[in-house]
Coordinates of C-alpha atoms in Angstrom, one line a residue:
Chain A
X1 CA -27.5 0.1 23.3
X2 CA -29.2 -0.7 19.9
X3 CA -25.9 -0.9 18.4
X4 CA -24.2 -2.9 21.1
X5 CA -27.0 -5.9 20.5
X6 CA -26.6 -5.5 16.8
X7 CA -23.0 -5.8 16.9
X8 CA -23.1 -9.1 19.1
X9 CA -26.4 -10.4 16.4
X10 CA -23.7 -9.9 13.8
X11 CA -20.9 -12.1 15.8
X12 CA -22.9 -15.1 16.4
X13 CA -24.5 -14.8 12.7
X14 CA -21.0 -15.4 11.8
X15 CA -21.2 -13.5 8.2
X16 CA -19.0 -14.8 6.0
X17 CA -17.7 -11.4 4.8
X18 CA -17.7 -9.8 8.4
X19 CA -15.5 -13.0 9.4
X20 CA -13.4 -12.7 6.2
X21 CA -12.8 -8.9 7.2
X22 CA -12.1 -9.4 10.5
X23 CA -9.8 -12.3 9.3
X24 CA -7.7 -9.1 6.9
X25 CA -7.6 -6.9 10.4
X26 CA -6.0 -9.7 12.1
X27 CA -3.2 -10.3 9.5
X28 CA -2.5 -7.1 8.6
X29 CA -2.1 -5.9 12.5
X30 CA -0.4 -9.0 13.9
X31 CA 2.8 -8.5 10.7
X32 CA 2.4 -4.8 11.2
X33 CA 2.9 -4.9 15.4
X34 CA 5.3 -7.9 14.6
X35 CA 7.5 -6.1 12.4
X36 CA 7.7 -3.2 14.3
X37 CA 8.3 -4.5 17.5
X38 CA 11.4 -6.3 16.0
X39 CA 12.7 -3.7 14.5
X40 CA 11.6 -1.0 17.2
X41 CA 12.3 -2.8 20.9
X42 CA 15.8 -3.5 19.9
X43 CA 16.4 0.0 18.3
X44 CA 15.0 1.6 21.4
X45 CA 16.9 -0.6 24.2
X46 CA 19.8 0.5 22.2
X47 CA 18.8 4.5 22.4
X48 CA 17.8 4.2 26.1
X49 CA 20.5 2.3 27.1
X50 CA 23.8 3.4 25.7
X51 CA 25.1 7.2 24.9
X52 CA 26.2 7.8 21.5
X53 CA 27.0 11.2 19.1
X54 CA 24.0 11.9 17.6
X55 CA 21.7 10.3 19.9
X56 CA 19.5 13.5 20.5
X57 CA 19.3 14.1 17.0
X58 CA 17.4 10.6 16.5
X59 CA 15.5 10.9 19.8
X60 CA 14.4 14.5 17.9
X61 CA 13.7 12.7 14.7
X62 CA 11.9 9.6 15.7
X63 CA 9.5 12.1 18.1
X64 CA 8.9 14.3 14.9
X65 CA 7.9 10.9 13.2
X66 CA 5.3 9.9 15.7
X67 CA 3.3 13.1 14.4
X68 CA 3.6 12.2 10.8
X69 CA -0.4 12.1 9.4
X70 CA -1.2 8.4 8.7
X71 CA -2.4 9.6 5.0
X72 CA 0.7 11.3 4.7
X73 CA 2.4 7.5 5.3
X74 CA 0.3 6.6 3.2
X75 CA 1.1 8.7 0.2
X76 CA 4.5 8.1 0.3
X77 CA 3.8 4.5 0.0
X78 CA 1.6 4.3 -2.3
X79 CA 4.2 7.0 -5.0
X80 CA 7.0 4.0 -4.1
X81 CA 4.8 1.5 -5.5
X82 CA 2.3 3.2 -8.4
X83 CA 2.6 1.5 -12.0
X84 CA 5.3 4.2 -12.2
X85 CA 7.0 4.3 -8.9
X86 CA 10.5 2.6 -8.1
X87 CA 8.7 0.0 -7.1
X88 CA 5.7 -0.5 -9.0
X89 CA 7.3 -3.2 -11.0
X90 CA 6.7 -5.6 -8.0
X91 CA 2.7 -5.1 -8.3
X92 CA 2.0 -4.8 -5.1
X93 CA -0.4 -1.8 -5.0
X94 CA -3.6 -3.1 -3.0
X95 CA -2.2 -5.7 -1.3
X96 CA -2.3 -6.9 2.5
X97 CA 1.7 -6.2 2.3
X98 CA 1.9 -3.2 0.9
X99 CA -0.2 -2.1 3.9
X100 CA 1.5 -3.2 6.8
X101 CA 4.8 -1.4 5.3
X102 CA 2.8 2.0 5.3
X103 CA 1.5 0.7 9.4
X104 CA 5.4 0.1 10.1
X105 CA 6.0 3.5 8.5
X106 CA 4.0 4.7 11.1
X107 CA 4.1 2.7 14.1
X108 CA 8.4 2.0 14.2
X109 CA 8.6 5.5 15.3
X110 CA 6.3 4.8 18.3
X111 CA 7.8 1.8 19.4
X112 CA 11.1 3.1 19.5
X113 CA 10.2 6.1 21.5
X114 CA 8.1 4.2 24.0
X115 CA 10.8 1.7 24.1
X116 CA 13.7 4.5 25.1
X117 CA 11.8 6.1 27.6
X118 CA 10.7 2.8 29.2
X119 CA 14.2 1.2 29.1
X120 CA 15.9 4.5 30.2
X121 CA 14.7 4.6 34.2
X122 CA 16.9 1.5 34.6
X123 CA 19.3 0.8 31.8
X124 CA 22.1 2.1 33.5
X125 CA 21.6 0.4 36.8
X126 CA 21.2 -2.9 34.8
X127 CA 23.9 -2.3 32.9
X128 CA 25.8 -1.9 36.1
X129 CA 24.4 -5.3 37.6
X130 CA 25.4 -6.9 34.1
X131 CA 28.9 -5.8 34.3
X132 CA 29.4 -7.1 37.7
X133 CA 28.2 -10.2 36.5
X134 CA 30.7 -10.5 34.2
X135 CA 27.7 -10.3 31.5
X136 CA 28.0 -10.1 27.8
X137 CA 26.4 -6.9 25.8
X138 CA 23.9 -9.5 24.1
X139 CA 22.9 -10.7 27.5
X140 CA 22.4 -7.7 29.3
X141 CA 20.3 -6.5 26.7
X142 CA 18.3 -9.5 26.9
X143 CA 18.3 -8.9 31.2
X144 CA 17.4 -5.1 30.3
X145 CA 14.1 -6.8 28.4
X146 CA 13.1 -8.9 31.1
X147 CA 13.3 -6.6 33.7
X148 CA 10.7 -4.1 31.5
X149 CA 8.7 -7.0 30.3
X150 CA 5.3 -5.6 31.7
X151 CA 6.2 -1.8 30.2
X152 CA 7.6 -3.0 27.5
X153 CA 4.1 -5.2 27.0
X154 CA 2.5 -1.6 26.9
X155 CA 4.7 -0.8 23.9
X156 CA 3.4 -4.3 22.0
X157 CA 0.0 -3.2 22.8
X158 CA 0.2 0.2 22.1
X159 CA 1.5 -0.4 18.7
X160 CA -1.4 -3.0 18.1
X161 CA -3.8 -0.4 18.9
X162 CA -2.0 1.9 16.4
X163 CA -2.4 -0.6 14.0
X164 CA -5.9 -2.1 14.0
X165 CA -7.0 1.4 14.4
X166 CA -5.5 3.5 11.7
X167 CA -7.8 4.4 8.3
X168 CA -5.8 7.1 6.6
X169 CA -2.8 5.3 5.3
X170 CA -4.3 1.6 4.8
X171 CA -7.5 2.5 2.7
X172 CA -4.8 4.6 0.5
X173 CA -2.4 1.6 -0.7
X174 CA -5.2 -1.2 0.2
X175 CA -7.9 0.5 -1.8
X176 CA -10.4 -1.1 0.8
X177 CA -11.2 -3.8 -1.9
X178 CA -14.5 -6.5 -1.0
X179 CA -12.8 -9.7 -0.1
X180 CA -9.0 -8.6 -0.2
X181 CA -7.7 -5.3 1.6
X182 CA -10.8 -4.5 3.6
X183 CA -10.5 -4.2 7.0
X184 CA -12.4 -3.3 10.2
X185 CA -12.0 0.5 9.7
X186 CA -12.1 1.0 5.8
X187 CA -15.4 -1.2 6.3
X188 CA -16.6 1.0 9.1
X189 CA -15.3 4.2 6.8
X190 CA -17.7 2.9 4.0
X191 CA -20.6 2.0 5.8
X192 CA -20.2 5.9 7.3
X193 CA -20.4 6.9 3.5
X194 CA -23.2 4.8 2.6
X195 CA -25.2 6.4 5.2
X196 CA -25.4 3.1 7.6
X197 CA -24.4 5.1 10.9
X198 CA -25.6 2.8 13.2
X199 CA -24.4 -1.0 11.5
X200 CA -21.0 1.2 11.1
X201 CA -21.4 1.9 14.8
X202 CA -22.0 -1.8 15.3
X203 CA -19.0 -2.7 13.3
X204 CA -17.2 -0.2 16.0
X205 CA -18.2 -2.1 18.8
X206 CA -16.6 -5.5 17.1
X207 CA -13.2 -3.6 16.7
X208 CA -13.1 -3.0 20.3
X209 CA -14.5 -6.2 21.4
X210 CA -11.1 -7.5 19.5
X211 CA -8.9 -5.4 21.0
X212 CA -10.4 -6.1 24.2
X213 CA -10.1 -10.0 23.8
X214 CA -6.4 -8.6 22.5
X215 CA -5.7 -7.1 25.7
X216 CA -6.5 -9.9 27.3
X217 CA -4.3 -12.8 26.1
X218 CA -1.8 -10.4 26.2
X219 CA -2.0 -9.9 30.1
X220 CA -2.8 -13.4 30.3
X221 CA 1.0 -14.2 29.0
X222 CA 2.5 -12.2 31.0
X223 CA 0.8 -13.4 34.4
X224 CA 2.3 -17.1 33.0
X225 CA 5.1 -15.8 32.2
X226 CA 5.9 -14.7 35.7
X227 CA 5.1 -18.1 37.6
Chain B
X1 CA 14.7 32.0 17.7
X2 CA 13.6 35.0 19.1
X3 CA 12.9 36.2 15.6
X4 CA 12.0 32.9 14.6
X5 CA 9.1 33.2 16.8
X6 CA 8.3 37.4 15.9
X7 CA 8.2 36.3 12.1
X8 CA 5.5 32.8 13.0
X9 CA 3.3 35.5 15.5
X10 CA 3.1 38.0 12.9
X11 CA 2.8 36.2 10.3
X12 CA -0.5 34.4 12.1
X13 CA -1.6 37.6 12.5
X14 CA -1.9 38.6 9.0
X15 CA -3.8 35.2 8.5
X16 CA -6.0 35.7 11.1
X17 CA -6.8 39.1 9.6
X18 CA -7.2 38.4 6.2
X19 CA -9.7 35.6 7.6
X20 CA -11.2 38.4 9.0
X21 CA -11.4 40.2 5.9
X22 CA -13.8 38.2 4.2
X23 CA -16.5 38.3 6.7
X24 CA -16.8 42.1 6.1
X25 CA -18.2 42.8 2.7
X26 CA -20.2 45.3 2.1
X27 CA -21.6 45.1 -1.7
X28 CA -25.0 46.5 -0.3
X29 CA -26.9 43.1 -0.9
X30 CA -29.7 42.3 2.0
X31 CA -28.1 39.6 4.2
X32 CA -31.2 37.4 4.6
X33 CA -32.4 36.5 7.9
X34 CA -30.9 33.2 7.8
X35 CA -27.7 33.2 6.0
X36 CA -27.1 30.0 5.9
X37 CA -28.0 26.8 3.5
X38 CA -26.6 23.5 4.0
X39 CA -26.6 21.3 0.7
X40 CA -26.0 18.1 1.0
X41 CA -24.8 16.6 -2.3
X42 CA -23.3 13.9 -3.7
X43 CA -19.3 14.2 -4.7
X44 CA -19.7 14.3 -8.7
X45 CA -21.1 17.2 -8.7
X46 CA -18.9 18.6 -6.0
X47 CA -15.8 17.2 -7.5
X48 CA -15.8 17.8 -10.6
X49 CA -16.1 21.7 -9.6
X50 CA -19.3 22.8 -10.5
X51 CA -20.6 23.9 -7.5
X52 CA -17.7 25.7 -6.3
X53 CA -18.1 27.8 -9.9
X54 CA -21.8 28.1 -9.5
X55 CA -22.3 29.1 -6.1
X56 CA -19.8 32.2 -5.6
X57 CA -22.3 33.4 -7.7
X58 CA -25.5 32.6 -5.9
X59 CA -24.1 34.3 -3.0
X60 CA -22.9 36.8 -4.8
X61 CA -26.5 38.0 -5.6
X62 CA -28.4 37.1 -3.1
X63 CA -26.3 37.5 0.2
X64 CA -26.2 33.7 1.1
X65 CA -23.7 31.5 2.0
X66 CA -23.6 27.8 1.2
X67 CA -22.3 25.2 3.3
X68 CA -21.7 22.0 0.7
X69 CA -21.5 19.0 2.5
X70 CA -20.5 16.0 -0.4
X71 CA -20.6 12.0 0.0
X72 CA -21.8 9.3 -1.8
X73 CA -25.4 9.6 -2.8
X74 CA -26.4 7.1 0.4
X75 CA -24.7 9.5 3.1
X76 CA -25.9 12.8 1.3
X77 CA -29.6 11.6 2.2
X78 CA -29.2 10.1 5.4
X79 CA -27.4 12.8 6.7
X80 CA -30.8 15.3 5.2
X81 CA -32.7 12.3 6.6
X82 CA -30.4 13.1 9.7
X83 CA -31.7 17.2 9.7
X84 CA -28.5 18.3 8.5
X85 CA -29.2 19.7 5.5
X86 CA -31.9 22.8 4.2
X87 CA -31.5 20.9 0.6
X88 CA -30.1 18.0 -1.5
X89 CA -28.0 17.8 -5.0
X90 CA -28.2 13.8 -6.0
X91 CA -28.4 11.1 -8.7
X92 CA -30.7 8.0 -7.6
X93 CA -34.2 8.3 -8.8
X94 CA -35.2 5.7 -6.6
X95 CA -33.7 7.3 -3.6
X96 CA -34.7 10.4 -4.0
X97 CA -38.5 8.7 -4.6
X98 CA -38.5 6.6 -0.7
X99 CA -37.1 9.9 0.6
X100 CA -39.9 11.9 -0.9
X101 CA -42.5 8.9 -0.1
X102 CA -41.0 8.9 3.5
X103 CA -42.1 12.9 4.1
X104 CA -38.5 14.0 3.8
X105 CA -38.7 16.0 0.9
X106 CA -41.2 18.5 -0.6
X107 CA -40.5 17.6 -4.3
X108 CA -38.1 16.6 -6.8
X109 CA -36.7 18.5 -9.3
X110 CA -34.7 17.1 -11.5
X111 CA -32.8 19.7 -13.9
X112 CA -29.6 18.6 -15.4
X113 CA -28.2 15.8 -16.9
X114 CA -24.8 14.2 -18.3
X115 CA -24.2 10.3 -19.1
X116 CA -22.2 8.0 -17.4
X117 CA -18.8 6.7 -19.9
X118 CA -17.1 3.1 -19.1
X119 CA -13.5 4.1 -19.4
X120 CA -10.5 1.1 -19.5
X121 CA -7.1 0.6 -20.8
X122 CA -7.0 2.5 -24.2
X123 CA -6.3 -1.7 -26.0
X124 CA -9.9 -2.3 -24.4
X125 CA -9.0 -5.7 -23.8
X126 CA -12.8 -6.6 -23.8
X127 CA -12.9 -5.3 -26.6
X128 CA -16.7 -3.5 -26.2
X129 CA -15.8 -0.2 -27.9
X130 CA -18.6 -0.4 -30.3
X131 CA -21.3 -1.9 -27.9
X132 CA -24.9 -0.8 -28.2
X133 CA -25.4 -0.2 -24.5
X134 CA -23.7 -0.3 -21.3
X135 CA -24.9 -3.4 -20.3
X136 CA -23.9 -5.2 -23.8
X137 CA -20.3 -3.9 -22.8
X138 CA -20.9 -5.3 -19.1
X139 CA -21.5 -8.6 -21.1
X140 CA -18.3 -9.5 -22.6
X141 CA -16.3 -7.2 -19.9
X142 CA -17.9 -10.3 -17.6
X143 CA -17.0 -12.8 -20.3
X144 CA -13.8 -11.8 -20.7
X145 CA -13.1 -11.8 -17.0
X146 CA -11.5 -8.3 -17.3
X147 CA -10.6 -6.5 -14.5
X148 CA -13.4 -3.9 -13.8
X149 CA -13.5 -1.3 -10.1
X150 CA -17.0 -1.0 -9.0
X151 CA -17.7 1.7 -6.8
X152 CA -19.3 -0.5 -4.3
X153 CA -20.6 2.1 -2.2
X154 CA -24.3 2.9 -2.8
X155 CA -23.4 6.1 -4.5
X156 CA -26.0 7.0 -7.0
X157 CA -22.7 6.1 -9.8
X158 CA -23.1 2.3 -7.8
X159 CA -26.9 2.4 -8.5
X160 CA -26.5 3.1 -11.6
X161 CA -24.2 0.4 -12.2
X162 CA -26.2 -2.3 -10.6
X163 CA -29.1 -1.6 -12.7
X164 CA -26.6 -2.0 -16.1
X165 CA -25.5 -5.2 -14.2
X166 CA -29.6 -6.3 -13.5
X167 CA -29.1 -10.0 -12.4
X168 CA -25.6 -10.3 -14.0
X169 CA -23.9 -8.3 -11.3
X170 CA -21.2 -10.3 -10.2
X171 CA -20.9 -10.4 -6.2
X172 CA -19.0 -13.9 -4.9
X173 CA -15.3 -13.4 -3.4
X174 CA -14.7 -16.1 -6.2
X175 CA -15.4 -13.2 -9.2
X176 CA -11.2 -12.1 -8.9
X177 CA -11.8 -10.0 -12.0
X178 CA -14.7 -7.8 -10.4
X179 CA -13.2 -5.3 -7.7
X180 CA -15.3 -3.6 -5.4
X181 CA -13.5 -0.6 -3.9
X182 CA -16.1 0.7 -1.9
X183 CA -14.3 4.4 -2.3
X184 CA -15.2 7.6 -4.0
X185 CA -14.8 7.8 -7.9
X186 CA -12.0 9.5 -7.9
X187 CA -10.3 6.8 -6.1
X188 CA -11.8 4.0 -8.6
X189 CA -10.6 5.6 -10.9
X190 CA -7.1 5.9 -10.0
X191 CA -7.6 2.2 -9.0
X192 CA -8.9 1.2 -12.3
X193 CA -5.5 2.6 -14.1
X194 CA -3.5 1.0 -11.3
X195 CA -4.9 -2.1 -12.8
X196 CA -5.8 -1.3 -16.2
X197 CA -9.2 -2.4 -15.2
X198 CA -12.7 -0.7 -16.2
X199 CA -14.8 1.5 -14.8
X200 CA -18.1 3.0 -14.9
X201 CA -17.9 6.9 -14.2
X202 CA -19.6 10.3 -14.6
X203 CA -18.0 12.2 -17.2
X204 CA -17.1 15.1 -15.4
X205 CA -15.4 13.4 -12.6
X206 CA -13.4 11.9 -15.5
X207 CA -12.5 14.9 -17.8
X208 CA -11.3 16.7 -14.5
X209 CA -9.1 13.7 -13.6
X210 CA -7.8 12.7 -16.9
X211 CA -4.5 14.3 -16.8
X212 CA -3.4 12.1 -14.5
X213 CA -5.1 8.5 -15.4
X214 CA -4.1 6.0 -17.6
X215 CA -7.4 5.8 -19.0
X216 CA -9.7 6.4 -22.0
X217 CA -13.2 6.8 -22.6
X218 CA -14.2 3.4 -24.1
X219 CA -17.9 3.3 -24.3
X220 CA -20.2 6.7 -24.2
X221 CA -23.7 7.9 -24.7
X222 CA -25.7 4.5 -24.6
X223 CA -29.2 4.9 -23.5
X224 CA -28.5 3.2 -20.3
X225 CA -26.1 5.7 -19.9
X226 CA -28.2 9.0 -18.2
X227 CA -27.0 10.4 -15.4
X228 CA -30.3 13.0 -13.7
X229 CA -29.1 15.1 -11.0
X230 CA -32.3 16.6 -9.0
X231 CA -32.9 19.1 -6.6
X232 CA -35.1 18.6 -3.3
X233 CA -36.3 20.8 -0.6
X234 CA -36.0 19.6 2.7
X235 CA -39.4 19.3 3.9
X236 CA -39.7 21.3 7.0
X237 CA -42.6 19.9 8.5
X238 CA -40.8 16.8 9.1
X239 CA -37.6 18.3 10.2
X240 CA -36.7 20.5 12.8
X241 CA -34.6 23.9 11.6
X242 CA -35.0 23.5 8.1
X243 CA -33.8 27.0 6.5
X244 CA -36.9 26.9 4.1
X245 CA -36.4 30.4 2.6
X246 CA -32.5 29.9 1.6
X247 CA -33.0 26.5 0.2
X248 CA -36.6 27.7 -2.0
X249 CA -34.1 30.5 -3.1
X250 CA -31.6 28.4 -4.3
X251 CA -33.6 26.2 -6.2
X252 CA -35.0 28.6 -7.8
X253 CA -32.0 30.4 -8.7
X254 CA -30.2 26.9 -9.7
X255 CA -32.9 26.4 -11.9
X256 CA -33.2 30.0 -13.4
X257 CA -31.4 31.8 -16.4
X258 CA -28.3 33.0 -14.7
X259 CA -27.6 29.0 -13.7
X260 CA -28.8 27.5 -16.4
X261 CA -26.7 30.0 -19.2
X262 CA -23.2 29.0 -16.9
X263 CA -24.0 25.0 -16.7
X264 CA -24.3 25.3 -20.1
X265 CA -21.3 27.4 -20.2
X266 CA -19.5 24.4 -17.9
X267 CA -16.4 22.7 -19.3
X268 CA -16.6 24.1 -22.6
X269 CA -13.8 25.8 -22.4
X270 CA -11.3 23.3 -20.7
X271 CA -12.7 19.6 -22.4
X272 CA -14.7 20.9 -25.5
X273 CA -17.5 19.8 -24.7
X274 CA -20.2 20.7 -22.0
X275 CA -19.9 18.6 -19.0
X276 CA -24.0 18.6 -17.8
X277 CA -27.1 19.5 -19.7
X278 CA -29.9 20.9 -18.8
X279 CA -33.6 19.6 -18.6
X280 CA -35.5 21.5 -21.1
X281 CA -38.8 22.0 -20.1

């Protein structure tokens, strides 16, 4: 209870750094569920909804890739863009972008998974409906994402929560740096290792109040949506 | 897949086994009524190895085990503070004092030593090789706006830096140059060749991580620059299930001939020089 009423002190006190960080959880979450849910809805409605060789085999390798360790995403970042690395020319070690392509390492796989088995109950019969319509491939893909809009809303979400919750891979490639790369967790992670239990408890209790106001406006679209 | 499956069972088997193995040895050494002593310690002297060469033979002679818990200097007391812990390894004088003052611990003992190095790009673009202390260097490191990783993470190495830093210690988001990582050293340090920044470090954590860093020891041996690692009992009047026994035995083996002959022993061998140095009485 202690924690709960120091966590909601800290909101209204409106520290500059605990505003700053939560500012850095924001960004990096909003590119890294917005990223993958481009690349990963339209991947999945394509698994779900059409039969293809080799469609078992990527079913099998994306479900394999939604168990892959966060630092283990991490890692293989963070060797891509080292001093040495391909990529390390670009400088991009400890930035806000180089974490949300270790998040979309992690979270694609998710979304496209989700987005299969979601899409799957009723592709088929939509695609049917489409056809009889005389519908184009584009637009019954588009009536295939209407008609799962609130599951597929669960997907968004779910890959949100992913991403504002992960530690492993984002404290590895964003260094959790004062100002920069830290974000809600790598701060919470910190304040653990300083010996702080309960303001890191407090900053806990933040985190889910934002996914909670998160969840929110999310449901609150889709209600409009529907009218 | 049958035999797939035979191989994975039997070969958990022999794991579990040999697991099993090591629980049953019988050198004819007492096995003290409680067994078990939970250090808490700070990750220096975790990381850098030395416990895991001292202890096997602690246990060795006396029939203990150790449990080492490491974290930063801050966690490795709360979490005593916390009644986890028969016994603490750490650097902060003035921690180690409130925990003392607080009726954590019985009393503190320090016994070894090393000193904190700055290490940097090998051009030291600062240019505070030949400095007369740490916080000299600190100086022109902060004139020169170079990059420098701070711990940030009130680790005993963090305290130590903050008191080189005294009232110069940068802390606005505006400071771009100063980067507080609020990770362990090891990270920093990786950090710190990532951006060919500086970095205030133990030595040991250093020598055991050089290989791999692009980083040399600029500045070492100031007289700002001691690093004292003490010992203190957990003080069981104030906590509950405080192995007393195991953690009075340890101390005073850790501070005893057989310890004292291997610390000095410690990373002779493998950097040339000795990596901590004990507290003559």
């Amino acid at each position: 209870m202690a924690n709960i009423t120091e966590a909601l002190s800290l909101l209204t006190e409106m520290d500059t750094e605990l505003l700053q960080i939560i500012g850095v959880t924001l960004r990096m979450s909003f590119f890294s569920t917005l990223i993958s849910c481009l690349t990963g809805i339209p991947s999945g409605v394509l698994l779900g909804k059409s039969s293809f060789k080799g469609k078992r085999t990527i079913k099998k390798l994306t479900g394999t890739l939604m168990g892959l360790p966060p630092v283990v995403a991490g890692l293989i970042v963070y060797m891509l863009f080292t001093k040495h690395g391909p990529l390390g020319s670009l400088g991009m070690l400890f930035t806000v972008e180089v974490m949300v392509v270790a998040q979309c390492m992690l979270i694609i796989p998710v979304v496209i998974n989700l987005t299969e088995s979601v899409v799957r109950i009723n592709a088929s019969r939509l695609s049917e409906t489409a056809k009889g319509l005389g519908m184009g491939k584009a637009k019954t893909a588009l009536l295939i994402l209407s008609e799962n809009k609130h599951s597929l809303l669960s997907v968004v979400l779910t890959a949100f929560g992913r991403s504002v919750a992960e530690v492993g891979a984002v404290s590895l490639v964003g260094g959790n740096i004062q100002w920069k790369t830290r974000v809600m967790t790598t701060a919470i992670m910190l304040e653990t290792n300083k010996g702080n239990f309960s303001f890191a408890l407090a900053l806990g209790v933040i985190l889910l109040i934002i996914s909670f106001a998160v969840n929110i406006i999310a449901a609150m679209l889709v209600k409009e949506d529907k009218q | 897949m049958k035999k797939l499956l035979a191989v994975l069972i039997s070969l958990m088997l022999i794991f579990t086994l040999a697991a099993c193995g090591g629980n049953t040895d019988d050198d004819g050494t007492k096995t003290p009524e409680n067994p078990v002593i939970r250090m808490s310690t700070t990750t220096s002297v975790n990381d850098s190895g030395l416990l895991p060469y001292l202890l096997p033979a602690f246990e060795a002679a006396t029939g203990y085990s150790v449990e080492v818990q490491s974290a930063g200097t801050g966690a490795a007391i709360q979490k005593a503070k916390d009644g986890n812990a028969d016994l603490i390894l750490v650097h902060a004088k003035a921690s180690e004092e409130e925990f003392i003052a607080e009726g954590y611990g019985v009393e503190r003992i320090p016994f070894m030593y090393n000193y904190f190095v700055v290490v940097g790009p090998e051009a030291d673009p600062a240019a505070i090789k030949d400095s007369e202390s740490a916080a000299a260097a600190f100086a022109k490191i902060a004139d020169a706006e170079a990059p420098f990783v701070s711990r940030g993470d009130d680790s005993g190495t963090h305290k130590a830096e903050l008191k080189i830093w005294g009232e110069a210690v940068p802390d606005s988001a505006e400071d771009d140059w100063y980067i507080s990582a609020g990770q362990g050293m090891g990270a920093c340090l990786t950090m710190a060749s990532e951006k060919a920044a500086y970095c205030l470090t133990d030595k040991a954590t250093f020598l055991s991580n050089k290989a791999d860093l692009d980083l040399d020891i600029i500045l070492a041996e100031g007289e700002d620059m001691k690093n004292t690692y003490s010992l203190i009992e957990c003080n069981p009047e104030k906590l509950e299930g405080v192995n007393t026994e195991g953690a009075k035995a340890l101390i005073e083996w850790m501070t005893g001939d057989e310890a004292s002959a291997l610390i000095a022993k410690y990373g002779e061998e493998e950097y040339g020089s000795p990596l901590f140095y004990l507290i003559e009485e």
